[in-house]
GROMACS .gro file of C-alpha atoms in nm:
model
  442
    1MET     CA    1  10.523   8.756  11.029
    2GLN     CA    2  10.832   8.978  11.031
    3ARG     CA    3  10.820   8.999  10.652
    4ILE     CA    4  10.451   9.089  10.666
    5ASP     CA    5  10.523   9.355  10.928
    6ARG     CA    6  10.798   9.502  10.709
    7LEU     CA    7  10.558   9.503  10.415
    8ARG     CA    8  10.294   9.678  10.624
    9SER     CA    9  10.548   9.939  10.735
   10TRP     CA   10  10.663   9.999  10.377
   11LEU     CA   11  10.308  10.030  10.242
   12GLY     CA   12  10.212  10.262  10.526
   13GLU     CA   13  10.511  10.492  10.482
   14GLU     CA   14  10.405  10.849  10.407
   15VAL     CA   15  10.504  10.982  10.062
   16PRO     CA   16  10.407  11.304   9.879
   17GLY     CA   17  10.043  11.289   9.769
   18HIS     CA   18  10.082  11.494   9.451
   19SER     CA   19  10.089  11.210   9.196
   20LEU     CA   20   9.771  11.069   9.349
   21ALA     CA   21   9.612  11.413   9.331
   22ALA     CA   22   9.719  11.447   8.967
   23LEU     CA   23   9.549  11.118   8.888
   24ARG     CA   24   9.233  11.242   9.060
   25ILE     CA   25   9.235  11.563   8.859
   26ALA     CA   26   9.294  11.383   8.529
   27PHE     CA   27   9.030  11.122   8.607
   28GLY     CA   28   8.765  11.375   8.703
   29GLY     CA   29   8.839  11.596   8.404
   30LEU     CA   30   8.826  11.307   8.160
   31MET     CA   31   8.501  11.180   8.308
   32LEU     CA   32   8.346  11.525   8.281
   33ALA     CA   33   8.445  11.541   7.915
   34ALA     CA   34   8.317  11.188   7.855
   35THR     CA   35   7.982  11.262   8.020
   36LEU     CA   36   7.931  11.582   7.819
   37ARG     CA   37   8.033  11.397   7.503
   38PHE     CA   38   7.781  11.123   7.580
   39TRP     CA   39   7.511  11.386   7.618
   40ALA     CA   40   7.613  11.582   7.307
   41TYR     CA   41   7.600  11.275   7.082
   42GLY     CA   42   7.249  11.187   7.199
   43TRP     CA   43   7.357  10.852   7.339
   44ILE     CA   44   7.142  10.885   7.652
   45ASP     CA   45   6.825  10.856   7.447
   46GLU     CA   46   6.970  10.623   7.186
   47LEU     CA   47   7.101  10.364   7.433
   48TYR     CA   48   6.872  10.390   7.734
   49VAL     CA   49   6.547  10.570   7.645
   50GLN     CA   50   6.453  10.449   7.297
   51PRO     CA   51   6.508  10.070   7.343
   52SER     CA   52   6.200   9.887   7.467
   53PHE     CA   53   6.411   9.601   7.604
   54HIS     CA   54   6.739   9.603   7.797
   55PHE     CA   55   6.984   9.321   7.858
   56THR     CA   56   7.102   9.284   8.216
   57TYR     CA   57   7.404   9.145   8.398
   58TYR     CA   58   7.377   8.827   8.601
   59GLY     CA   59   7.249   8.920   8.946
   60PHE     CA   60   7.155   9.275   8.844
   61GLY     CA   61   6.823   9.218   8.671
   62TRP     CA   62   6.668   9.466   8.915
   63VAL     CA   63   6.858   9.759   8.761
   64HIS     CA   64   6.635   9.947   8.515
   65PRO     CA   65   6.656  10.288   8.345
   66TRP     CA   66   6.492  10.587   8.509
   67PRO     CA   67   6.213  10.767   8.323
   68PRO     CA   68   6.367  10.994   8.053
   69ALA     CA   69   6.363  11.318   8.254
   70MET     CA   70   6.520  11.150   8.557
   71LEU     CA   71   6.777  10.977   8.339
   72HIS     CA   72   6.891  11.311   8.196
   73ALA     CA   73   6.903  11.448   8.551
   74HIS     CA   74   7.113  11.144   8.645
   75PHE     CA   75   7.371  11.235   8.379
   76ALA     CA   76   7.368  11.595   8.498
   77LEU     CA   77   7.456  11.471   8.848
   78LEU     CA   78   7.723  11.247   8.696
   79ALA     CA   79   7.881  11.549   8.526
   80LEU     CA   80   7.867  11.741   8.855
   81ALA     CA   81   8.026  11.453   9.046
   82SER     CA   82   8.304  11.435   8.783
   83LEU     CA   83   8.373  11.804   8.827
   84LEU     CA   84   8.383  11.776   9.206
   85VAL     CA   85   8.625  11.483   9.182
   86ALA     CA   86   8.855  11.688   8.960
   87LEU     CA   87   8.837  11.987   9.193
   88GLY     CA   88   8.882  11.772   9.504
   89LEU     CA   89   8.575  11.917   9.671
   90PHE     CA   90   8.397  11.692   9.923
   91HIS     CA   91   8.627  11.422   9.792
   92ARG     CA   92   8.486  11.120   9.971
   93ALA     CA   93   8.124  11.202   9.894
   94SER     CA   94   8.188  11.308   9.534
   95SER     CA   95   8.396  10.996   9.461
   96ILE     CA   96   8.129  10.768   9.602
   97ALA     CA   97   7.860  10.959   9.412
   98PHE     CA   98   8.056  10.926   9.087
   99PHE     CA   99   8.112  10.553   9.139
  100VAL     CA  100   7.743  10.485   9.211
  101LEU     CA  101   7.612  10.709   8.932
  102PHE     CA  102   7.855  10.577   8.670
  103THR     CA  103   7.824  10.210   8.763
  104TYR     CA  104   7.444  10.238   8.754
  105VAL     CA  105   7.467  10.354   8.392
  106GLU     CA  106   7.708  10.072   8.314
  107LEU     CA  107   7.462   9.817   8.454
  108LEU     CA  108   7.162   9.943   8.254
  109ASP     CA  109   7.234   9.730   7.947
  110SER     CA  110   7.503   9.464   7.915
  111ALA     CA  111   7.491   9.502   7.537
  112THR     CA  112   7.678   9.831   7.584
  113TYR     CA  113   7.961   9.676   7.787
  114LEU     CA  114   8.306   9.819   7.714
  115ASN     CA  115   8.631   9.729   7.885
  116HIS     CA  116   8.710  10.089   7.970
  117TYR     CA  117   8.371  10.136   8.140
  118TYR     CA  118   8.471   9.853   8.372
  119ALA     CA  119   8.816  10.008   8.426
  120ILE     CA  120   8.657  10.342   8.512
  121SER     CA  121   8.434  10.181   8.775
  122LEU     CA  122   8.735  10.008   8.931
  123VAL     CA  123   8.944  10.325   8.950
  124ALA     CA  124   8.646  10.521   9.084
  125LEU     CA  125   8.595  10.265   9.360
  126LEU     CA  126   8.961  10.282   9.459
  127LEU     CA  127   8.943  10.662   9.472
  128CYS     CA  128   8.655  10.636   9.719
  129PHE     CA  129   8.897  10.493   9.976
  130SER     CA  130   9.210  10.694   9.893
  131PRO     CA  131   9.327  11.029  10.034
  132ALA     CA  132   9.353  11.172   9.683
  133ALA     CA  133   9.240  11.520   9.788
  134ASN     CA  134   9.507  11.584  10.052
  135VAL     CA  135   9.679  11.825   9.812
  136LEU     CA  136   9.592  12.017   9.494
  137SER     CA  137   9.228  12.028   9.597
  138LEU     CA  138   8.960  12.260   9.727
  139ASP     CA  139   8.927  12.034  10.029
  140ALA     CA  140   9.292  12.109  10.116
  141LEU     CA  141   9.230  12.481  10.067
  142ARG     CA  142   8.922  12.475  10.289
  143ALA     CA  143   9.104  12.281  10.559
  144ARG     CA  144   9.399  12.521  10.554
  145ARG     CA  145   9.170  12.823  10.586
  146ALA     CA  146   8.996  12.653  10.878
  147GLY     CA  147   9.331  12.610  11.055
  148LYS     CA  148   9.326  12.231  11.019
  149PRO     CA  149   9.553  12.163  10.721
  150LEU     CA  150   9.547  11.820  10.563
  151PRO     CA  151   9.875  11.629  10.544
  152ALA     CA  152  10.056  11.672  10.211
  153THR     CA  153  10.137  11.303  10.218
  154VAL     CA  154   9.958  10.975  10.160
  155PRO     CA  155  10.040  10.614  10.246
  156ARG     CA  156  10.256  10.452   9.980
  157GLY     CA  157  10.003  10.170   9.946
  158ALA     CA  158   9.736  10.409   9.812
  159ILE     CA  159   9.957  10.483   9.511
  160LEU     CA  160  10.084  10.130   9.462
  161LEU     CA  161   9.733   9.983   9.451
  162LEU     CA  162   9.638  10.211   9.161
  163ARG     CA  163   9.964  10.128   8.985
  164ALA     CA  164   9.890   9.758   9.027
  165GLN     CA  165   9.538   9.800   8.891
  166LEU     CA  166   9.659   9.973   8.575
  167GLY     CA  167   9.938   9.718   8.540
  168ILE     CA  168   9.682   9.438   8.555
  169VAL     CA  169   9.483   9.599   8.273
  170TYR     CA  170   9.789   9.617   8.049
  171PHE     CA  171   9.932   9.277   8.139
  172PHE     CA  172   9.616   9.073   8.089
  173ALA     CA  173   9.540   9.260   7.767
  174GLY     CA  174   9.877   9.125   7.654
  175VAL     CA  175   9.806   8.774   7.778
  176ALA     CA  176   9.484   8.774   7.575
  177LYS     CA  177   9.690   8.838   7.262
  178LEU     CA  178   9.897   8.521   7.304
  179ASN     CA  179   9.700   8.317   7.053
  180ALA     CA  180   9.757   8.193   6.699
  181ASP     CA  181   9.514   8.434   6.536
  182TRP     CA  182   9.690   8.739   6.680
  183LEU     CA  183  10.052   8.626   6.653
  184PHE     CA  184  10.062   8.406   6.342
  185HIS     CA  185   9.771   8.531   6.132
  186ALA     CA  186   9.774   8.896   6.245
  187GLU     CA  187   9.400   8.890   6.291
  188PRO     CA  188   9.196   9.094   6.345
  189LEU     CA  189   9.450   9.367   6.263
  190THR     CA  190   9.479   9.253   5.901
  191THR     CA  191   9.106   9.300   5.853
  192TRP     CA  192   9.095   9.630   6.038
  193LEU     CA  193   9.402   9.786   5.874
  194GLN     CA  194   9.288   9.699   5.524
  195ALA     CA  195   8.976   9.901   5.597
  196ARG     CA  196   9.197  10.196   5.698
  197SER     CA  197   9.410  10.206   5.384
  198ASP     CA  198   9.255  10.543   5.295
  199VAL     CA  199   9.406  10.717   5.599
  200PRO     CA  200   9.614  11.015   5.477
  201TRP     CA  201   9.990  10.966   5.464
  202ILE     CA  202  10.007  10.623   5.627
  203GLY     CA  203   9.724  10.447   5.441
  204PRO     CA  204   9.954  10.271   5.187
  205LEU     CA  205  10.176  10.154   5.473
  206LEU     CA  206   9.878  10.004   5.655
  207ALA     CA  207   9.788   9.807   5.342
  208LEU     CA  208  10.125   9.631   5.326
  209PRO     CA  209  10.097   9.259   5.417
  210TRP     CA  210  10.368   9.270   5.684
  211THR     CA  211  10.232   9.574   5.870
  212PRO     CA  212   9.959   9.386   6.066
  213PHE     CA  213  10.217   9.129   6.182
  214VAL     CA  214  10.455   9.397   6.307
  215MET     CA  215  10.172   9.577   6.487
  216SER     CA  216  10.033   9.253   6.634
  217TRP     CA  217  10.365   9.149   6.785
  218ALA     CA  218  10.446   9.502   6.896
  219GLY     CA  219  10.103   9.533   7.060
  220ALA     CA  220  10.144   9.207   7.251
  221ILE     CA  221  10.495   9.294   7.369
  222PHE     CA  222  10.384   9.644   7.467
  223ASP     CA  223  10.091   9.526   7.680
  224LEU     CA  224  10.289   9.249   7.848
  225THR     CA  225  10.592   9.456   7.940
  226ILE     CA  226  10.485   9.821   7.974
  227PRO     CA  227  10.400   9.787   8.348
  228LEU     CA  228  10.761   9.679   8.407
  229TRP     CA  229  10.916   9.963   8.206
  230LEU     CA  230  10.691  10.216   8.380
  231SER     CA  231  10.801  10.080   8.717
  232LEU     CA  232  11.175  10.117   8.650
  233ARG     CA  233  11.326  10.460   8.707
  234ARG     CA  234  11.565  10.445   8.410
  235THR     CA  235  11.301  10.347   8.155
  236ARG     CA  236  10.995  10.526   8.298
  237ALA     CA  237  11.008  10.844   8.088
  238LEU     CA  238  11.065  10.659   7.762
  239ALA     CA  239  10.793  10.409   7.856
  240TYR     CA  240  10.544  10.690   7.906
  241VAL     CA  241  10.631  10.833   7.565
  242ALA     CA  242  10.554  10.486   7.428
  243VAL     CA  243  10.223  10.484   7.618
  244VAL     CA  244  10.123  10.816   7.463
  245GLY     CA  245  10.229  10.709   7.115
  246PHE     CA  246  10.060  10.371   7.139
  247HIS     CA  247   9.727  10.508   7.256
  248VAL     CA  248   9.722  10.800   7.014
  249VAL     CA  249   9.780  10.561   6.724
  250THR     CA  250   9.506  10.321   6.837
  251TRP     CA  251   9.267  10.613   6.891
  252ARG     CA  252   9.337  10.749   6.544
  253LEU     CA  253   9.312  10.417   6.363
  254PHE     CA  254   9.032  10.243   6.546
  255GLN     CA  255   8.820  10.523   6.695
  256ILE     CA  256   8.773  10.352   7.030
  257GLY     CA  257   8.641  10.652   7.220
  258MET     CA  258   8.785  10.775   7.550
  259PHE     CA  259   8.982  10.464   7.649
  260PRO     CA  260   9.319  10.579   7.507
  261TRP     CA  261   9.290  10.916   7.679
  262VAL     CA  262   9.193  10.753   8.009
  263MET     CA  263   9.507  10.538   8.002
  264ILE     CA  264   9.726  10.834   7.899
  265GLY     CA  265   9.579  11.042   8.181
  266LEU     CA  266   9.611  10.780   8.454
  267THR     CA  267   9.945  10.618   8.372
  268PRO     CA  268  10.158  10.902   8.521
  269ILE     CA  269  10.073  10.744   8.859
  270PHE     CA  270  10.383  10.530   8.785
  271PHE     CA  271  10.606  10.840   8.815
  272PRO     CA  272  10.752  10.939   9.156
  273PRO     CA  273  10.492  11.056   9.409
  274ASP     CA  274  10.619  11.414   9.387
  275TRP     CA  275  10.642  11.438   9.006
  276PRO     CA  276  10.395  11.732   8.976
  277LEU     CA  277  10.617  11.931   9.215
  278ALA     CA  278  10.928  11.841   9.016
  279LEU     CA  279  10.748  11.959   8.703
  280LEU     CA  280  10.680  12.293   8.875
  281ARG     CA  281  11.034  12.297   9.021
  282ARG     CA  282  10.903  12.304   9.375
  283LYS     CA  283  11.041  12.105   9.664
  284PRO     CA  284  10.810  11.854   9.833
  285GLU     CA  285  10.722  11.894  10.196
  286VAL     CA  286  10.916  11.666  10.424
  287ALA     CA  287  10.711  11.359  10.511
  288PRO     CA  288  10.624  11.341  10.880
  289GLU     CA  289  10.783  11.081  11.100
  290SER     CA  290  10.443  10.962  11.216
  291SER     CA  291  10.401  10.703  10.942
  292ARG     CA  292  10.200  10.410  11.066
  293PRO     CA  293  10.213  10.056  10.932
  294LEU     CA  294   9.925   9.965  10.707
  295GLY     CA  295   9.658   9.789  10.910
  296ARG     CA  296   9.629   9.412  10.880
  297GLY     CA  297   9.270   9.447  10.763
  298ALA     CA  298   9.370   9.697  10.494
  299LEU     CA  299   9.653   9.469  10.380
  300ALA     CA  300   9.412   9.175  10.359
  301LEU     CA  301   9.165   9.381  10.156
  302MET     CA  302   9.440   9.492   9.917
  303GLY     CA  303   9.547   9.132   9.871
  304LEU     CA  304   9.189   9.021   9.813
  305TRP     CA  305   9.132   9.299   9.558
  306LEU     CA  306   9.444   9.206   9.361
  307ALA     CA  307   9.364   8.835   9.379
  308ILE     CA  308   9.017   8.895   9.235
  309GLN     CA  309   9.154   9.122   8.963
  310CYS     CA  310   9.404   8.855   8.862
  311ALA     CA  311   9.150   8.570   8.877
  312LEU     CA  312   8.871   8.728   8.672
  313PRO     CA  313   9.076   8.754   8.350
  314LEU     CA  314   9.158   8.384   8.375
  315ARG     CA  315   8.811   8.251   8.445
  316HIS     CA  316   8.738   8.183   8.077
  317HIS     CA  317   8.965   7.880   8.108
  318LEU     CA  318   8.693   7.723   8.326
  319TYR     CA  319   8.459   7.712   8.025
  320ASP     CA  320   8.479   7.485   7.723
  321GLY     CA  321   8.596   7.624   7.393
  322ASP     CA  322   8.780   7.934   7.276
  323VAL     CA  323   8.660   8.249   7.451
  324ARG     CA  324   8.692   8.441   7.123
  325PHE     CA  325   8.420   8.219   6.976
  326THR     CA  326   8.195   8.137   7.272
  327GLU     CA  327   8.250   8.467   7.461
  328GLU     CA  328   8.194   8.284   7.791
  329GLY     CA  329   8.420   8.466   8.036
  330MET     CA  330   8.493   8.748   7.790
  331ARG     CA  331   8.372   9.038   8.003
  332PHE     CA  332   8.582   9.180   8.288
  333SER     CA  333   8.892   9.000   8.156
  334TRP     CA  334   9.065   9.265   7.943
  335GLN     CA  335   9.013   9.078   7.618
  336VAL     CA  336   9.085   9.405   7.438
  337MET     CA  337   9.058   9.422   7.058
  338ILE     CA  338   9.149   9.057   7.003
  339SER     CA  339   8.869   8.951   6.770
  340GLU     CA  340   8.654   9.067   6.484
  341ARG     CA  341   8.322   8.894   6.536
  342GLY     CA  342   8.001   8.882   6.344
  343GLY     CA  343   7.689   8.676   6.399
  344THR     CA  344   7.332   8.616   6.299
  345ALA     CA  345   7.058   8.502   6.535
  346SER     CA  346   6.706   8.401   6.446
  347PHE     CA  347   6.442   8.268   6.684
  348ARG     CA  348   6.131   8.058   6.658
  349THR     CA  349   5.865   7.988   6.916
  350VAL     CA  350   5.647   7.680   6.942
  351ASP     CA  351   5.327   7.729   7.142
  352PRO     CA  352   5.156   7.448   7.336
  353ALA     CA  353   4.929   7.378   7.038
  354GLY     CA  354   5.233   7.322   6.814
  355LEU     CA  355   5.207   7.649   6.620
  356VAL     CA  356   5.550   7.762   6.502
  357ARG     CA  357   5.630   8.130   6.466
  358GLU     CA  358   5.946   8.292   6.333
  359VAL     CA  359   6.052   8.595   6.537
  360ASP     CA  360   6.231   8.900   6.402
  361PRO     CA  361   6.453   9.041   6.684
  362SER     CA  362   6.449   9.384   6.521
  363ILE     CA  363   6.096   9.427   6.660
  364ASP     CA  364   6.236   9.454   7.014
  365LEU     CA  365   6.604   9.532   6.974
  366THR     CA  366   6.810   9.821   6.839
  367PRO     CA  367   7.080   9.750   6.577
  368LEU     CA  368   7.348   9.764   6.848
  369GLN     CA  369   7.157   9.525   7.071
  370ARG     CA  370   7.100   9.281   6.783
  371ARG     CA  371   7.468   9.287   6.691
  372MET     CA  372   7.583   9.225   7.047
  373MET     CA  373   7.315   8.965   7.120
  374ALA     CA  374   7.399   8.758   6.811
  375THR     CA  375   7.741   8.659   6.951
  376GLN     CA  376   7.688   8.643   7.330
  377PRO     CA  377   7.517   8.338   7.484
  378ASP     CA  378   7.381   8.508   7.795
  379LEU     CA  379   7.214   8.778   7.585
  380ILE     CA  380   7.068   8.514   7.353
  381LEU     CA  381   6.923   8.340   7.658
  382GLN     CA  382   6.778   8.662   7.797
  383TYR     CA  383   6.607   8.741   7.469
  384ALA     CA  384   6.470   8.385   7.449
  385HIS     CA  385   6.321   8.430   7.799
  386HIS     CA  386   6.175   8.762   7.688
  387LEU     CA  387   5.998   8.585   7.400
  388ALA     CA  388   5.875   8.312   7.636
  389ASP     CA  389   5.731   8.577   7.869
  390GLN     CA  390   5.539   8.724   7.578
  391ARG     CA  391   5.406   8.381   7.478
  392PRO     CA  392   5.331   8.184   7.798
  393GLY     CA  393   5.398   7.814   7.763
  394ALA     CA  394   5.590   7.850   7.438
  395ARG     CA  395   5.921   7.680   7.367
  396VAL     CA  396   6.193   7.899   7.219
  397TYR     CA  397   6.468   7.783   6.984
  398ALA     CA  398   6.753   7.981   6.827
  399ASP     CA  399   6.962   7.944   6.515
  400VAL     CA  400   7.284   8.133   6.582
  401PHE     CA  401   7.592   8.144   6.358
  402VAL     CA  402   7.914   8.323   6.451
  403ALA     CA  403   8.232   8.393   6.257
  404THR     CA  404   8.544   8.531   6.423
  405ASN     CA  405   8.874   8.656   6.279
  406GLY     CA  406   8.800   8.528   5.930
  407HIS     CA  407   8.722   8.171   6.040
  408PRO     CA  408   8.423   7.999   5.878
  409SER     CA  409   8.087   8.068   6.036
  410ARG     CA  410   7.986   7.810   6.298
  411ARG     CA  411   7.679   7.740   6.507
  412LEU     CA  412   7.705   7.886   6.855
  413VAL     CA  413   7.384   7.745   7.005
  414ASP     CA  414   7.242   7.394   6.996
  415PRO     CA  415   6.925   7.450   6.787
  416SER     CA  416   6.745   7.157   6.953
  417VAL     CA  417   6.753   7.312   7.302
  418ASP     CA  418   6.446   7.491   7.434
  419LEU     CA  419   6.609   7.806   7.569
  420ALA     CA  420   6.295   7.904   7.757
  421ALA     CA  421   6.362   7.608   7.988
  422GLU     CA  422   6.727   7.701   8.050
  423ASN     CA  423   6.844   7.910   8.345
  424ASP     CA  424   7.099   8.188   8.346
  425THR     CA  425   7.420   8.099   8.529
  426ILE     CA  426   7.781   8.206   8.569
  427PHE     CA  427   7.900   7.845   8.546
  428GLY     CA  428   7.869   7.806   8.170
  429PHE     CA  429   7.596   7.682   7.937
  430ASP     CA  430   7.597   7.325   7.809
  431TRP     CA  431   7.394   7.433   7.505
  432VAL     CA  432   7.676   7.657   7.381
  433LEU     CA  433   7.876   7.479   7.110
  434THR     CA  434   8.252   7.506   7.078
  435GLU     CA  435   8.406   7.588   6.743
  436ASP     CA  436   8.530   7.233   6.689
  437ASP     CA  437   8.203   7.064   6.791
  438PRO     CA  438   8.064   6.864   6.495
  439ARG     CA  439   7.721   7.014   6.563
  440ALA     CA  440   7.867   7.361   6.510
  441ARG     CA  441   7.927   7.278   6.144
  442GLN     CA  442   7.577   7.160   6.065
   0.00000   0.00000   0.00000
């Protein structure tokens, strides 16, 4: 109990709130840019208005897109919430609004899942409960003008929890790379870099046979160890230079959207709490002596949060087979850029009278939805149920073949199973075949 009390006192100690405010500003600004980019590219209509069918997440089948006009208004509110977060105006309300608005969009179609969407929701939720607008914010300005200035400090735990969350993202992305394909066959980087051999200046280097191996090992070591180097005072500056270099290179080579810039913008949270003041050559205000130990309830919630964040990336071990082939447990586990997958899925229905019909998924699904569905069992099941709803009493069967990282194509789904009779579950599907199952080679 004494150790716990010392931990509570340390986590509750007041430290300058400027690094937390800098994270808030960077996060809000990046989200504003991302929302405007989403709008400018026409992705609102392409992903959520034009499709006639949407895949859902387990337990969130009740989430559906608004009508088109309301959906565009939703994104306008999302842009406004992003701006308010960056400005630190009505911080609590704007952070909650951003989290709800953004996570709603994320839940509209599981075929559009991206790891950095999940990371954004997590950071947004943590900001809802942090005093990130105590300084460098319009809230602080308003409070000062009203004669009730906000403290320029925040509990140490508010900063450390965000550091831990980012560290978890990096570390488990590294753990996911500890497999034979990545380390000993340099896949999928070999495939991807060969396609980038036309890049000016460095294209010939990318085509060399040893380059993918160097980048594979360097990527794994970087992800596994960068949280440590960022946490040590002597190596922190050099580690951040490595973070910037690493993410700029991946952005340039693989065109993976906003994720690299999000990590570049948020990682300075590992610097000292007063680093923005040091950058401006200003002295931090002296922390008050009224620091209070972190409450037992808050400590328990922090522990629970971290335990969940460490458990989710490991849950794929509860399922049979390699997650890179079956994709069971792939989401929410930081399996970042570890596989090049391709699949084909065809369906047939058998009505009660025995009439067999072949179904073309392109009738209902967009190219993106078809590509994602063809390799993910839960999406295959959802589409099979959709077909069964259209043809009451019909049985639905699927022929699905998946190839990953240059391995031969294998069956993913038992073709003899009536998917219309199967239920969605988070506990794994017994009709999903593992890569070494003899039936997968038929």
